Every structure is written in C-alpha cells, then in structure tokens.
C-alpha cells in the first residue's frame, strides 16, 4: 500500500472543514474521557436546546493506545506518508491515564439537552458521518475477541511491522485504507503475496449513550441500558437511536467511530477510524413513549425500513432471550398485538443478529420490518 492509493479527501482536523450542526464539539484533551463514560456527577461540556443539531468530532483509539506506543504520529506513519489528526496527538500526549484497567475508547461529551428528565427518552438522529482520515485499523489483542486463546497467532514481545500489520506484545493491528474502486469508496486491506481484499464501507458510531444514574465510575467497554458501546452497525446515517434518560439533561456522549463492522466484531475491533458526526438530539417525553417504543425502555435503533430492539448480557444466550423479550414488548406495547402473536410473528419474520461478542456484555439485536406493520400505523 502507498499513500497515493488512498481516496484523496481533506483530513478533518479540529476546527477545519464543514460543520453541519448548530453547535460544534471537538475532542479536546481537557474535556474527553478515555476509557470511562460520564456518570450522574459529570459536568456537561456543552448545553443545547431540545431538538438542536450538534456536530462532534470523534477519535479512534487505534494508534493512541499503550501497546501501540501512545504516539499516533509515529505509529500511523509507519504505514504511509499520511496526515495524523492533531487531536489524536493531543489526547495521546496528555496526562490522561489509560492503563490495562481502563477501556480504550475516547469519549466526546457529555452534552446536556434542555428538558430531558429521568423517565424520558433521548432521540438521537444520525444526520451525517464524515470520514476525518482515509485510513484505520482492525486489531486483535491477546486475551480478547471471539477466539481468545487461539488468536492472535503472531505473538512477539518485540514490536515489528509486517507490511500490512503491526505486532506488539500479543496484539496484531491490521492497517486498512479507503480507496476508490469501480466508482465507489471501499475499505482495502493487504491480504499477503501482493494481493488485497476490499469490503464495503458503512460508517457508524459504535458508542452513543446517556449517563446512568450512578456516582460510581462507568467503564466504556460494556454496553447497557444507558447505551454506550452497543456496536450496532445499523446505526449509520439516517438511523435513529432511542436512549433512556436517567439523569437531568440526559448527558449524551459518543465515540468508538467505525468505517465498517461485521455483525459479531469477532477479532475484537471493527475498522476503527475517526469520524465527524452530526446528530439531532430530541427529548421524547415519558407520556409519549408507548406510541414510539411500546413497553420497552432499553436502547432501540430505528432505520427507514426496520425497528431494532436490543438485548444485552454477559451470557450470549441470555442476550438473545432479552432481545426476544424486548421485541415482543415493543410489538405488544406499540400495536396492542397479543404477546403470543408477537412471538409467533418474530419466529416467522424477525431477524435476530449478534451485534458483538467482544465487549464483556454481549449484544443481540432484532430487525422488525416496518412494512409488515404498515397497516397498523
């Protein structure tokens, strides 16, 4: 790979390039959290009105982490003469602690939304996702991933670069880049022996959430009722994410940007790469929720074609059961269909997918086709 093969687009440095929202929130080293989420005691870094649009810069953690040298300029430029984001350099070079007990994610926020109260739901409409750089990484770290103990196979205590990947102390990070082929941008990865493999790009934020009602530290890796690291690939441009509000102002945050991810995220990471996201943040009052989410108050994704209830648990079987329960509750509460009919419908037509199996709390989501329920609207 050479830098010349990448799709040529301006690097979106902090404060540069298009800002589509009414507000702009960069990832400043003195405001972000690294490996931890906002809790009930967190101070907002931005206050917005109900229905406001916000453009926020999100940072990939790849290239910033200790096992990569915590020096993104040095690390990333081993793979080509490419631009490195100034905020990545700033965060990595700051005094923010990020050790083995901390999550990897750089978290932008929190944002307080006027009028949001416990019992309400925050509606997050994803309006735009712009690539900040034309490259990213897919990593498999020792002791993690769907095949922990079997992979990584390349284990070397001495950092070495093997054209397409960097091996450091039991971690293998594959460099991938964006290239235009047959008139469309695709992700490309070295496949050995002079070959490459390409795959479709479908950017989304793996981590979006609201602050839970606790003063205890909240780690960034496991998702939950607050949302967080749910890693549902359907939450791209045009999608809506509904998040329960547990504290005044909701305290919305985002991070873990991806250019692409397969369901399961089996290696450990998706194609991790920085995005500039524009979202609309709106409050759905508690009284209006039955007509929106039925009987459930856990994260739900909505696209133009599907409603997508979620299930999350450390045990994958229980995550599946939770997803089924929540899908039944959604259909029963929103449309008044008997629960037994809802379950039968889901068995005939509901598509249950594994969101991810690598974040301690595993995820399953259910795709319910809106077209099947058009007559009930």
mmCIF file of C-alpha atoms in Angstrom:
data_model
loop_
_atom_site.group_PDB
_atom_site.id
_atom_site.type_symbol
_atom_site.label_atom_id
_atom_site.label_comp_id
_atom_site.label_asym_id
_atom_site.label_seq_id
_atom_site.Cartn_x
_atom_site.Cartn_y
_atom_site.Cartn_z
ATOM 1 C CA UNK A 1 0.000 0.000 0.000
ATOM 2 C CA UNK A 2 1.127 3.524 -0.670
ATOM 3 C CA UNK A 3 -0.476 6.747 0.452
ATOM 4 C CA UNK A 4 -1.113 7.569 -3.207
ATOM 5 C CA UNK A 5 -3.712 4.791 -3.485
ATOM 6 C CA UNK A 6 -5.933 6.318 -0.790
ATOM 7 C CA UNK A 7 -9.036 8.278 -1.646
ATOM 8 C CA UNK A 8 -8.000 11.915 -1.618
ATOM 9 C CA UNK A 9 -10.152 13.941 0.768
ATOM 10 C CA UNK A 10 -9.073 16.675 3.159
ATOM 11 C CA UNK A 11 -8.204 15.481 6.643
ATOM 12 C CA UNK A 12 -10.787 16.914 9.034
ATOM 13 C CA UNK A 13 -8.580 18.485 11.648
ATOM 14 C CA UNK A 14 -10.256 20.101 14.689
ATOM 15 C CA UNK A 15 -11.995 23.327 13.716
ATOM 16 C CA UNK A 16 -11.453 22.798 9.992
ATOM 17 C CA UNK A 17 -13.863 21.673 7.292
ATOM 18 C CA UNK A 18 -17.638 21.663 7.168
ATOM 19 C CA UNK A 19 -19.689 21.873 10.370
ATOM 20 C CA UNK A 20 -23.291 20.947 9.589
ATOM 21 C CA UNK A 21 -24.787 21.306 13.064
ATOM 22 C CA UNK A 22 -25.850 24.366 15.046
ATOM 23 C CA UNK A 23 -23.169 23.516 17.609
ATOM 24 C CA UNK A 24 -19.664 22.115 17.208
ATOM 25 C CA UNK A 25 -17.903 19.992 19.832
ATOM 26 C CA UNK A 26 -14.285 18.980 19.163
ATOM 27 C CA UNK A 27 -12.476 16.232 21.068
ATOM 28 C CA UNK A 28 -10.377 18.362 23.408
ATOM 29 C CA UNK A 29 -7.892 16.612 25.684
ATOM 30 C CA UNK A 30 -9.160 18.538 28.733
ATOM 31 C CA UNK A 31 -12.786 17.530 28.084
ATOM 32 C CA UNK A 32 -12.804 13.968 26.721
ATOM 33 C CA UNK A 33 -12.882 10.814 28.815
ATOM 34 C CA UNK A 34 -10.593 7.937 27.909
ATOM 35 C CA UNK A 35 -11.915 4.513 28.798
ATOM 36 C CA UNK A 36 -14.753 5.770 31.008
ATOM 37 C CA UNK A 37 -18.248 7.148 30.444
ATOM 38 C CA UNK A 38 -19.969 10.135 32.034
ATOM 39 C CA UNK A 39 -21.982 9.310 35.159
ATOM 40 C CA UNK A 40 -24.628 11.250 37.080
ATOM 41 C CA UNK A 41 -21.991 13.577 38.540
ATOM 42 C CA UNK A 42 -20.406 14.508 35.201
ATOM 43 C CA UNK A 43 -20.292 18.166 34.192
ATOM 44 C CA UNK A 44 -21.598 18.896 30.683
ATOM 45 C CA UNK A 45 -19.125 20.356 28.207
ATOM 46 C CA UNK A 46 -21.992 21.665 26.072
ATOM 47 C CA UNK A 47 -25.628 22.664 26.727
ATOM 48 C CA UNK A 48 -28.130 22.540 23.856
ATOM 49 C CA UNK A 49 -31.842 23.045 23.335
ATOM 50 C CA UNK A 50 -34.264 20.186 22.738
ATOM 51 C CA UNK A 51 -34.077 19.392 19.014
ATOM 52 C CA UNK A 52 -30.664 21.009 18.471
ATOM 53 C CA UNK A 53 -28.182 19.656 15.956
ATOM 54 C CA UNK A 54 -24.613 19.061 17.067
ATOM 55 C CA UNK A 55 -21.506 18.275 15.062
ATOM 56 C CA UNK A 56 -18.946 16.475 17.176
ATOM 57 C CA UNK A 57 -15.518 15.132 16.356
ATOM 58 C CA UNK A 58 -14.876 11.574 17.464
ATOM 59 C CA UNK A 59 -11.484 9.926 17.738
ATOM 60 C CA UNK A 60 -10.462 6.356 17.102
ATOM 61 C CA UNK A 61 -8.318 4.951 19.883
ATOM 62 C CA UNK A 62 -6.175 2.988 17.411
ATOM 63 C CA UNK A 63 -2.683 4.434 17.288
ATOM 64 C CA UNK A 64 -3.147 6.107 20.679
ATOM 65 C CA UNK A 65 -3.007 3.056 22.948
ATOM 66 C CA UNK A 66 -0.068 1.997 25.105
ATOM 67 C CA UNK A 67 0.518 -1.222 23.140
ATOM 68 C CA UNK A 68 0.971 0.977 20.053
ATOM 69 C CA UNK A 69 3.379 3.353 21.791
ATOM 70 C CA UNK A 70 0.864 6.100 22.683
ATOM 71 C CA UNK A 71 2.385 8.111 19.829
ATOM 72 C CA UNK A 72 -0.084 8.199 16.916
ATOM 73 C CA UNK A 73 2.139 10.251 14.600
ATOM 74 C CA UNK A 74 4.994 7.744 14.841
ATOM 75 C CA UNK A 75 2.751 4.691 14.810
ATOM 76 C CA UNK A 76 0.456 5.609 11.931
ATOM 77 C CA UNK A 77 3.170 6.968 9.652
ATOM 78 C CA UNK A 78 4.852 3.581 9.619
ATOM 79 C CA UNK A 79 2.149 2.645 7.117
ATOM 80 C CA UNK A 80 2.478 5.601 4.754
ATOM 81 C CA UNK A 81 3.055 9.325 4.469
ATOM 82 C CA UNK A 82 -0.381 10.264 5.798
ATOM 83 C CA UNK A 83 -1.888 13.070 7.833
ATOM 84 C CA UNK A 84 -2.429 12.402 11.531
ATOM 85 C CA UNK A 85 -5.173 14.187 13.456
ATOM 86 C CA UNK A 86 -3.997 16.938 15.792
ATOM 87 C CA UNK A 87 -6.494 15.950 18.482
ATOM 88 C CA UNK A 88 -5.228 12.351 18.374
ATOM 89 C CA UNK A 89 -1.717 13.626 19.060
ATOM 90 C CA UNK A 90 -3.011 15.953 21.787
ATOM 91 C CA UNK A 91 -5.016 13.284 23.623
ATOM 92 C CA UNK A 92 -2.241 10.678 23.388
ATOM 93 C CA UNK A 93 0.314 13.195 24.648
ATOM 94 C CA UNK A 94 -1.852 14.443 27.505
ATOM 95 C CA UNK A 95 -1.747 13.349 31.098
ATOM 96 C CA UNK A 96 -4.955 11.327 30.833
ATOM 97 C CA UNK A 97 -4.381 7.918 32.380
ATOM 98 C CA UNK A 98 -5.152 4.929 30.170
ATOM 99 C CA UNK A 99 -3.822 1.659 31.516
ATOM 100 C CA UNK A 100 -4.801 -2.018 31.486
ATOM 101 C CA UNK A 101 -7.830 -1.401 33.724
ATOM 102 C CA UNK A 102 -9.204 1.390 31.520
ATOM 103 C CA UNK A 103 -11.281 0.966 28.397
ATOM 104 C CA UNK A 104 -9.755 2.012 25.066
ATOM 105 C CA UNK A 105 -12.447 4.434 23.894
ATOM 106 C CA UNK A 106 -12.000 8.197 23.622
ATOM 107 C CA UNK A 107 -15.409 9.598 24.618
ATOM 108 C CA UNK A 108 -16.599 13.039 23.454
ATOM 109 C CA UNK A 109 -19.125 14.809 25.700
ATOM 110 C CA UNK A 110 -21.264 14.870 27.700
ATOM 111 C CA UNK A 111 -23.898 17.150 26.191
ATOM 112 C CA UNK A 112 -26.829 18.329 28.318
ATOM 113 C CA UNK A 113 -30.150 18.545 26.465
ATOM 114 C CA UNK A 114 -32.653 21.035 27.878
ATOM 115 C CA UNK A 115 -35.824 19.489 29.249
ATOM 116 C CA UNK A 116 -34.593 15.889 29.424
ATOM 117 C CA UNK A 117 -35.730 14.265 32.654
ATOM 118 C CA UNK A 118 -35.468 10.758 34.099
ATOM 119 C CA UNK A 119 -38.149 8.568 32.550
ATOM 120 C CA UNK A 120 -37.914 10.344 29.195
ATOM 121 C CA UNK A 121 -36.034 9.002 26.172
ATOM 122 C CA UNK A 122 -33.379 10.831 24.172
ATOM 123 C CA UNK A 123 -33.900 10.531 20.424
ATOM 124 C CA UNK A 124 -30.595 10.671 18.527
ATOM 125 C CA UNK A 125 -30.979 11.166 14.767
ATOM 126 C CA UNK A 126 -27.753 10.450 12.899
ATOM 127 C CA UNK A 127 -27.665 13.100 10.168
ATOM 128 C CA UNK A 128 -24.125 12.848 8.812
ATOM 129 C CA UNK A 129 -20.908 10.900 9.321
ATOM 130 C CA UNK A 130 -17.846 12.330 7.594
ATOM 131 C CA UNK A 131 -14.552 10.456 7.459
ATOM 132 C CA UNK A 132 -11.851 12.509 9.166
ATOM 133 C CA UNK A 133 -8.985 10.434 7.705
ATOM 134 C CA UNK A 134 -8.724 7.892 4.846
ATOM 135 C CA UNK A 135 -7.412 5.008 6.970
ATOM 136 C CA UNK A 136 -7.996 2.949 10.074
ATOM 137 C CA UNK A 137 -7.077 -0.275 11.886
ATOM 138 C CA UNK A 138 -8.608 -3.641 12.759
ATOM 139 C CA UNK A 139 -6.979 -5.074 15.886
ATOM 140 C CA UNK A 140 -6.891 -8.441 17.642
ATOM 141 C CA UNK A 141 -5.382 -8.305 21.116
ATOM 142 C CA UNK A 142 -4.164 -11.154 23.263
ATOM 143 C CA UNK A 143 -6.910 -12.482 25.543
ATOM 144 C CA UNK A 144 -9.727 -10.778 23.664
ATOM 145 C CA UNK A 145 -12.012 -11.446 20.718
ATOM 146 C CA UNK A 146 -14.249 -14.377 19.822
ATOM 147 C CA UNK A 147 -11.227 -16.692 19.616
ATOM 148 C CA UNK A 148 -9.302 -15.541 22.670
ATOM 149 C CA UNK A 149 -6.571 -18.092 23.378
ATOM 150 C CA UNK A 150 -6.395 -19.097 19.710
ATOM 151 C CA UNK A 151 -5.609 -15.684 18.231
ATOM 152 C CA UNK A 152 -3.504 -13.585 17.819
ATOM 153 C CA UNK A 153 -1.256 -16.236 16.289
ATOM 154 C CA UNK A 154 1.524 -13.684 15.734
ATOM 155 C CA UNK A 155 2.866 -13.066 19.235
ATOM 156 C CA UNK A 156 6.104 -11.218 19.630
ATOM 157 C CA UNK A 157 7.296 -9.145 22.550
ATOM 158 C CA UNK A 158 9.377 -7.041 20.148
ATOM 159 C CA UNK A 159 7.383 -4.538 18.045
ATOM 160 C CA UNK A 160 7.675 -5.482 14.373
ATOM 161 C CA UNK A 161 5.953 -4.244 11.252
ATOM 162 C CA UNK A 162 4.946 -6.784 8.611
ATOM 163 C CA UNK A 163 3.885 -4.537 5.705
ATOM 164 C CA UNK A 164 0.177 -4.794 6.495
ATOM 165 C CA UNK A 165 0.200 -5.141 10.245
ATOM 166 C CA UNK A 166 1.985 -4.161 13.418
ATOM 167 C CA UNK A 167 2.692 -6.850 16.002
ATOM 168 C CA UNK A 168 3.320 -5.702 19.544
ATOM 169 C CA UNK A 169 3.290 -7.874 22.649
ATOM 170 C CA UNK A 170 0.427 -10.141 21.660
ATOM 171 C CA UNK A 171 -1.533 -7.595 19.619
ATOM 172 C CA UNK A 172 -1.944 -7.631 15.849
ATOM 173 C CA UNK A 173 -3.242 -4.433 14.248
ATOM 174 C CA UNK A 174 -4.056 -4.527 10.544
ATOM 175 C CA UNK A 175 -3.843 -1.253 8.654
ATOM 176 C CA UNK A 176 -6.707 -0.587 6.215
ATOM 177 C CA UNK A 177 -7.267 2.306 3.895
ATOM 178 C CA UNK A 178 -10.025 3.864 1.798
ATOM 179 C CA UNK A 179 -9.657 3.573 -1.946
ATOM 180 C CA UNK A 180 -11.979 4.245 -4.873
ATOM 181 C CA UNK A 181 -12.688 1.192 -6.965
ATOM 182 C CA UNK A 182 -15.330 0.835 -9.673
ATOM 183 C CA UNK A 183 -16.636 4.303 -8.818
ATOM 184 C CA UNK A 184 -17.173 3.767 -5.099
ATOM 185 C CA UNK A 185 -15.106 4.111 -1.952
ATOM 186 C CA UNK A 186 -14.213 0.799 -0.319
ATOM 187 C CA UNK A 187 -12.064 -0.386 2.538
ATOM 188 C CA UNK A 188 -8.902 -2.190 1.453
ATOM 189 C CA UNK A 189 -6.561 -4.452 3.421
ATOM 190 C CA UNK A 190 -3.333 -6.193 2.461
ATOM 191 C CA UNK A 191 -4.030 -9.925 2.061
ATOM 192 C CA UNK A 192 -0.463 -11.107 1.508
ATOM 193 C CA UNK A 193 1.551 -12.084 -1.564
ATOM 194 C CA UNK A 194 0.838 -8.759 -3.222
ATOM 195 C CA UNK A 195 -2.922 -9.155 -3.016
ATOM 196 C CA UNK A 196 -5.569 -7.027 -1.321
ATOM 197 C CA UNK A 197 -9.111 -7.640 -0.141
ATOM 198 C CA UNK A 198 -11.813 -4.978 -0.322
ATOM 199 C CA UNK A 199 -15.058 -4.531 1.600
ATOM 200 C CA UNK A 200 -17.964 -2.100 1.724
ATOM 201 C CA UNK A 201 -17.850 0.953 3.955
ATOM 202 C CA UNK A 202 -20.784 1.649 6.272
ATOM 203 C CA UNK A 203 -19.690 4.157 8.929
ATOM 204 C CA UNK A 204 -21.367 4.415 12.318
ATOM 205 C CA UNK A 205 -20.603 5.357 15.909
ATOM 206 C CA UNK A 206 -20.135 2.226 17.981
ATOM 207 C CA UNK A 207 -20.601 4.184 21.188
ATOM 208 C CA UNK A 208 -23.522 6.532 21.878
ATOM 209 C CA UNK A 209 -25.201 6.800 25.223
ATOM 210 C CA UNK A 210 -26.657 8.713 28.137
ATOM 211 C CA UNK A 211 -25.291 8.933 31.680
ATOM 212 C CA UNK A 212 -26.585 6.231 34.049
ATOM 213 C CA UNK A 213 -27.963 7.266 37.445
ATOM 214 C CA UNK A 214 -24.863 6.397 39.456
ATOM 215 C CA UNK A 215 -21.915 8.193 41.009
ATOM 216 C CA UNK A 216 -19.734 5.123 40.520
ATOM 217 C CA UNK A 217 -17.224 5.029 37.647
ATOM 218 C CA UNK A 218 -18.757 3.665 34.442
ATOM 219 C CA UNK A 219 -16.361 1.737 32.167
ATOM 220 C CA UNK A 220 -16.597 2.357 28.434
ATOM 221 C CA UNK A 221 -16.383 -1.252 27.216
ATOM 222 C CA UNK A 222 -19.607 -2.997 28.337
ATOM 223 C CA UNK A 223 -22.862 -1.637 26.888
ATOM 224 C CA UNK A 224 -26.076 -1.480 28.907
ATOM 225 C CA UNK A 225 -29.449 0.203 29.293
ATOM 226 C CA UNK A 226 -27.608 3.526 29.004
ATOM 227 C CA UNK A 227 -26.434 2.515 25.532
ATOM 228 C CA UNK A 228 -22.715 3.093 25.419
ATOM 229 C CA UNK A 229 -20.630 0.644 23.415
ATOM 230 C CA UNK A 230 -23.549 -1.143 21.733
ATOM 231 C CA UNK A 231 -21.715 -1.594 18.396
ATOM 232 C CA UNK A 232 -24.858 -1.977 16.255
ATOM 233 C CA UNK A 233 -23.789 -1.454 12.673
ATOM 234 C CA UNK A 234 -27.259 -0.371 11.532
ATOM 235 C CA UNK A 235 -26.928 2.938 13.448
ATOM 236 C CA UNK A 236 -25.494 4.804 10.446
ATOM 237 C CA UNK A 237 -26.627 7.910 8.600
ATOM 238 C CA UNK A 238 -30.416 8.108 8.502
ATOM 239 C CA UNK A 239 -30.860 5.928 11.585
ATOM 240 C CA UNK A 240 -32.284 6.945 14.945
ATOM 241 C CA UNK A 241 -31.154 5.662 18.328
ATOM 242 C CA UNK A 242 -33.509 5.869 21.307
ATOM 243 C CA UNK A 243 -31.753 6.018 24.683
ATOM 244 C CA UNK A 244 -33.391 6.023 28.142
ATOM 245 C CA UNK A 245 -32.786 9.189 30.168
ATOM 246 C CA UNK A 246 -31.657 8.510 33.732
ATOM 247 C CA UNK A 247 -30.377 11.959 34.814
ATOM 248 C CA UNK A 248 -31.420 15.542 34.169
ATOM 249 C CA UNK A 249 -30.135 16.725 30.816
ATOM 250 C CA UNK A 250 -29.563 13.143 29.614
ATOM 251 C CA UNK A 251 -25.785 13.837 29.298
ATOM 252 C CA UNK A 252 -25.254 12.416 25.806
ATOM 253 C CA UNK A 253 -21.803 11.291 24.656
ATOM 254 C CA UNK A 254 -20.303 9.497 21.660
ATOM 255 C CA UNK A 255 -17.160 7.731 20.491
ATOM 256 C CA UNK A 256 -15.746 4.493 19.061
ATOM 257 C CA UNK A 257 -16.114 5.583 15.415
ATOM 258 C CA UNK A 258 -16.101 2.868 12.739
ATOM 259 C CA UNK A 259 -15.844 2.864 8.956
ATOM 260 C CA UNK A 260 -17.191 -0.709 8.780
ATOM 261 C CA UNK A 261 -18.079 -3.636 11.039
ATOM 262 C CA UNK A 262 -19.408 -7.130 10.560
ATOM 263 C CA UNK A 263 -22.012 -8.418 12.995
ATOM 264 C CA UNK A 264 -20.132 -10.055 15.855
ATOM 265 C CA UNK A 265 -17.000 -7.869 15.581
ATOM 266 C CA UNK A 266 -15.166 -11.162 16.103
ATOM 267 C CA UNK A 267 -11.484 -10.088 16.011
ATOM 268 C CA UNK A 268 -12.105 -7.527 18.785
ATOM 269 C CA UNK A 269 -12.412 -4.285 16.831
ATOM 270 C CA UNK A 270 -14.190 -3.127 13.722
ATOM 271 C CA UNK A 271 -12.419 -0.934 11.149
ATOM 272 C CA UNK A 272 -11.681 1.695 13.768
ATOM 273 C CA UNK A 273 -11.327 5.147 12.210
ATOM 274 C CA UNK A 274 -12.197 8.707 13.228
ATOM 275 C CA UNK A 275 -15.462 10.348 12.155
ATOM 276 C CA UNK A 276 -17.071 13.792 12.348
ATOM 277 C CA UNK A 277 -20.680 13.113 13.330
ATOM 278 C CA UNK A 278 -23.701 15.383 13.105
ATOM 279 C CA UNK A 279 -26.701 14.363 15.212
ATOM 280 C CA UNK A 280 -30.016 15.852 16.268
ATOM 281 C CA UNK A 281 -30.800 15.471 19.986
ATOM 282 C CA UNK A 282 -34.504 15.495 20.877
ATOM 283 C CA UNK A 283 -36.449 14.606 24.010
ATOM 284 C CA UNK A 284 -39.340 12.137 23.833
ATOM 285 C CA UNK A 285 -41.471 12.719 26.912
ATOM 286 C CA UNK A 286 -42.349 9.723 29.078
ATOM 287 C CA UNK A 287 -46.061 10.134 28.297
ATOM 288 C CA UNK A 288 -45.403 9.733 24.565
ATOM 289 C CA UNK A 289 -43.230 6.636 24.762
ATOM 290 C CA UNK A 290 -45.842 3.853 24.313
ATOM 291 C CA UNK A 291 -46.541 5.050 20.776
ATOM 292 C CA UNK A 292 -42.821 5.103 19.996
ATOM 293 C CA UNK A 293 -41.201 2.203 21.846
ATOM 294 C CA UNK A 294 -44.127 0.188 23.134
ATOM 295 C CA UNK A 295 -43.375 -1.322 26.529
ATOM 296 C CA UNK A 296 -39.569 -1.260 26.434
ATOM 297 C CA UNK A 297 -37.167 1.280 27.915
ATOM 298 C CA UNK A 298 -33.875 -0.055 26.625
ATOM 299 C CA UNK A 299 -31.899 1.121 23.573
ATOM 300 C CA UNK A 300 -33.710 0.795 20.243
ATOM 301 C CA UNK A 301 -32.380 1.621 16.777
ATOM 302 C CA UNK A 302 -34.778 2.706 14.031
ATOM 303 C CA UNK A 303 -33.944 2.851 10.332
ATOM 304 C CA UNK A 304 -36.065 3.716 7.300
ATOM 305 C CA UNK A 305 -37.045 0.056 6.992
ATOM 306 C CA UNK A 306 -36.749 -1.540 10.450
ATOM 307 C CA UNK A 307 -37.227 -1.181 14.192
ATOM 308 C CA UNK A 308 -34.319 -2.794 16.031
ATOM 309 C CA UNK A 309 -34.780 -3.644 19.736
ATOM 310 C CA UNK A 310 -31.717 -4.866 21.595
ATOM 311 C CA UNK A 311 -30.717 -7.449 24.172
ATOM 312 C CA UNK A 312 -27.508 -7.335 26.229
ATOM 313 C CA UNK A 313 -25.991 -9.682 28.790
ATOM 314 C CA UNK A 314 -22.601 -11.255 29.599
ATOM 315 C CA UNK A 315 -24.139 -14.564 28.505
ATOM 316 C CA UNK A 316 -24.971 -14.676 24.783
ATOM 317 C CA UNK A 317 -27.953 -16.987 25.345
ATOM 318 C CA UNK A 318 -29.441 -14.519 27.837
ATOM 319 C CA UNK A 319 -28.724 -11.609 25.492
ATOM 320 C CA UNK A 320 -30.760 -13.484 22.877
ATOM 321 C CA UNK A 321 -33.607 -14.029 25.329
ATOM 322 C CA UNK A 322 -33.530 -10.353 26.273
ATOM 323 C CA UNK A 323 -33.726 -9.353 22.619
ATOM 324 C CA UNK A 324 -36.753 -11.606 22.121
ATOM 325 C CA UNK A 325 -38.464 -10.249 25.253
ATOM 326 C CA UNK A 326 -37.837 -6.672 24.170
ATOM 327 C CA UNK A 327 -39.058 -7.318 20.626
ATOM 328 C CA UNK A 328 -42.264 -8.864 21.992
ATOM 329 C CA UNK A 329 -42.730 -5.926 24.382
ATOM 330 C CA UNK A 330 -42.176 -3.463 21.531
ATOM 331 C CA UNK A 331 -44.848 -5.044 19.321
ATOM 332 C CA UNK A 332 -47.323 -5.606 22.152
ATOM 333 C CA UNK A 333 -46.944 -2.121 23.610
ATOM 334 C CA UNK A 334 -46.891 -0.182 20.354
ATOM 335 C CA UNK A 335 -49.520 -2.073 18.380
ATOM 336 C CA UNK A 336 -51.543 -3.911 21.033
ATOM 337 C CA UNK A 337 -50.875 -7.263 19.369
ATOM 338 C CA UNK A 338 -51.156 -10.220 21.803
ATOM 339 C CA UNK A 339 -47.775 -11.313 23.110
ATOM 340 C CA UNK A 340 -48.194 -14.844 21.793
ATOM 341 C CA UNK A 341 -48.893 -13.452 18.314
ATOM 342 C CA UNK A 342 -45.861 -11.167 18.581
ATOM 343 C CA UNK A 343 -43.668 -14.138 19.476
ATOM 344 C CA UNK A 344 -45.085 -16.185 16.599
ATOM 345 C CA UNK A 345 -44.501 -13.287 14.185
ATOM 346 C CA UNK A 346 -40.899 -12.924 15.355
ATOM 347 C CA UNK A 347 -40.323 -16.633 14.824
ATOM 348 C CA UNK A 348 -41.611 -16.334 11.270
ATOM 349 C CA UNK A 349 -40.193 -12.971 10.250
ATOM 350 C CA UNK A 350 -37.940 -11.392 12.894
ATOM 351 C CA UNK A 351 -34.220 -11.432 12.106
ATOM 352 C CA UNK A 352 -32.019 -11.755 15.183
ATOM 353 C CA UNK A 353 -28.366 -10.817 14.706
ATOM 354 C CA UNK A 354 -25.378 -10.869 17.032
ATOM 355 C CA UNK A 355 -24.239 -7.261 17.458
ATOM 356 C CA UNK A 356 -20.914 -8.112 19.086
ATOM 357 C CA UNK A 357 -19.385 -10.791 21.318
ATOM 358 C CA UNK A 358 -16.217 -8.944 22.388
ATOM 359 C CA UNK A 359 -17.299 -6.272 24.897
ATOM 360 C CA UNK A 360 -17.800 -8.385 28.054
ATOM 361 C CA UNK A 361 -21.550 -7.719 27.789
ATOM 362 C CA UNK A 362 -22.620 -9.354 24.536
ATOM 363 C CA UNK A 363 -25.308 -7.941 22.262
ATOM 364 C CA UNK A 364 -28.116 -9.315 20.119
ATOM 365 C CA UNK A 365 -30.500 -7.136 18.114
ATOM 366 C CA UNK A 366 -33.736 -7.921 16.298
ATOM 367 C CA UNK A 367 -34.770 -6.466 12.939
ATOM 368 C CA UNK A 368 -38.544 -5.953 12.661
ATOM 369 C CA UNK A 369 -39.623 -4.946 9.161
ATOM 370 C CA UNK A 370 -41.798 -1.817 9.214
ATOM 371 C CA UNK A 371 -43.536 -2.928 6.032
ATOM 372 C CA UNK A 372 -45.056 -5.895 7.910
ATOM 373 C CA UNK A 373 -46.845 -3.475 10.237
ATOM 374 C CA UNK A 374 -47.793 -0.727 7.804
ATOM 375 C CA UNK A 375 -51.493 -1.444 8.183
ATOM 376 C CA UNK A 376 -51.209 -0.962 11.961
ATOM 377 C CA UNK A 377 -49.732 2.524 11.770
#
